[in-house]
């Protein structure tokens, strides 16, 4: 910590009552909390922020210590997920840490994905202990393949509880296109359909459907998420500095105006008191936020009166004045000085303490003065505690913003022509001495056809990762500009701090000796785990020998169960299609039939609206992508009517009443291996209302109200010797038949193989009932060979192997690319470029054949001692 000890020493000398031992005790408890429960942060850099369905998202992840931002290598795997605006999981990959400590990988976007604004989520399993709110989130725009030939544009108009959606369906020139079918579905409703038309369509959403953030529309196979306008209802939240209004001193009251979805609202107004006097004007300064300063009376009552964009008045009461309250107030002064002082009733024995990322900065019973620029950059928490350690007041502020400086990115030329070499030199400034041997991720994109990611390493690790909830355009607060811009952004950043709270550690509990512990272990290797139970009484079997064999890798390992029958066997990194054969024997050498394999568990992540909803990518970027892909003869631009059908295959089209469906490709991509996994993937949690059919035939008309009724269904299926169809269904789907006791597990719990399933239809009906139909692949064999009941087959989620990005080197020839055909959108991507002995990063790339465009060069990284690296540069392509 920069000069932190010097700051603490100065406070010891100025504190009249608090002793050095008191401060040392506070520091020790915070240190103990960080030792017992170290926390992780993740930052992910992607090769761009705009994609086309079927593209590959290339990424580099950094896992750092939350307190120091130093890279840590305890967790060996990073999980990256792609979520749709309706919370559905569109893809998940498991990225292992490389031998060089680098997490690099990729995520393939399904080519049938609907157009819209998606969310990339990244986490380690250990990060679940802090909560899913602290997972990494990044918005990315994805255009549908049909956008290469057609366009869907929407105009949505809200009328109170209804939204009228008007669609325009045109070709690239803007001419109307005829269509045969239109489907639409909201997150909360059923899929609906209406007939065809010529270029235009409209429908009305009512009730709960109108409150959804998006609606999914499909016109002749072209699917797109349409953002819906927010409700006219406006909410006003007031945040008195320190938590309370206190009389007799100037109070700062921050406010935020937003719609029901949390998006900012602009309005003007005034602050009035109970006497009808106007105290001060109210003005939104940034992202719906503003602040008003005034001195309240002890018996005063205050309210805010607003005029919204619809010229209507709204009135909101401010919190009551609390004469008995004591609050912490923060004031910023010239020269970077910051004072933190108690104000109000001055509770006896109260203590001010300041911490940053779980580390003590200062503690005193009086005013604390700090130099903002001598603190590490990031969120700082000021707490006012009473004599028993109870929190009286909290105030956040941001420190060290001015010390966040960009690395200098220099190119060997100011502009370039076709296929010319461009050298790039990254000067890290003061970090050069620290960065020798370190690595950075670098990318060069063509601005005409792609945009860099909206999320940057500064706003993520210094701001977003320490706060719960969404921050609109966090990168705004770190944009580099002149001194006027810097002052304004600094003021807006303090507004953000006034409306936020610290959540990573419960500091008052820590100071009272109540240290939190992690709930999830650190994932240090890939394992196959489970339990061994006795054959008849289902009791845990201790000291059982569990053997695991991976025939494909010629690997074997043995483990011994503990007193609870649990075992865990480390395995090498495997792919998704690798079989792990597991068998157990008790201490007498007898095979155990009751061998449970643990099911891999993943956190329930969610889509977070991070900004105002947008209607997909900009038209110019989509037009450029379309032109380039057609020019490149990319396979994705081929439409179905250009194909010659040489064989008949049953193609799936969801029925009108179908709410959702999964294809065989979806089943494989999402790693679904059971009925239970399928239900989880589509968001079904209440199994009591589930009906399962296979090829449209219901299984004995049984509703699975609990695990017992499901076991009864399995018994009926297996015992029905007269019904050959059910027998064949049993044999083709239930490939691990057993007398296993299902009383403690959910539906199927891994006992149903999806290998013979062609697609899954999900139909939601009124009353919350869900009908799930499993359709088998055409020609799938009904034959089934009963496996040994002593053997279990595990399929752990495969760890991804990195794939090198290809970038042509035209100094070695034309690389097989004809003149004029190099239309790359991403010109260069390298997730790990090592800094030289001079502490600088050097690399080069070759320009493409696209005229009159520009390139954006982006560099990000983290040094071993936790300093953040970021630099950008733009150059002209002639």
mmCIF file of C-alpha atoms in Angstrom, residues 679 683-691 704-706 747 767-770:
data_model
loop_
_atom_site.group_PDB
_atom_site.id
_atom_site.type_symbol
_atom_site.label_atom_id
_atom_site.label_comp_id
_atom_site.label_asym_id
_atom_site.label_seq_id
_atom_site.Cartn_x
_atom_site.Cartn_y
_atom_site.Cartn_z
ATOM 1 C CA UNK A 679 -35.393 -29.037 -16.999
ATOM 2 C CA UNK A 683 -35.618 -22.833 -16.148
ATOM 3 C CA UNK A 684 -38.113 -25.364 -14.709
ATOM 4 C CA UNK A 685 -37.804 -25.594 -10.932
ATOM 5 C CA UNK A 686 -41.198 -26.849 -9.726
ATOM 6 C CA UNK A 687 -41.127 -30.554 -10.638
ATOM 7 C CA UNK A 688 -44.539 -31.134 -9.095
ATOM 8 C CA UNK A 689 -46.179 -29.692 -12.221
ATOM 9 C CA UNK A 690 -44.080 -31.475 -14.844
ATOM 10 C CA UNK A 691 -45.484 -33.986 -17.330
ATOM 11 C CA UNK A 704 -44.263 -36.195 -10.809
ATOM 12 C CA UNK A 705 -45.323 -34.630 -7.550
ATOM 13 C CA UNK A 706 -42.197 -35.829 -5.787
ATOM 14 C CA UNK A 747 -36.161 -36.126 -11.394
ATOM 15 C CA UNK A 767 -51.618 -22.909 -13.700
ATOM 16 C CA UNK A 768 -47.874 -23.259 -14.063
ATOM 17 C CA UNK A 769 -47.964 -26.767 -15.539
ATOM 18 C CA UNK A 770 -45.167 -27.709 -17.923
#
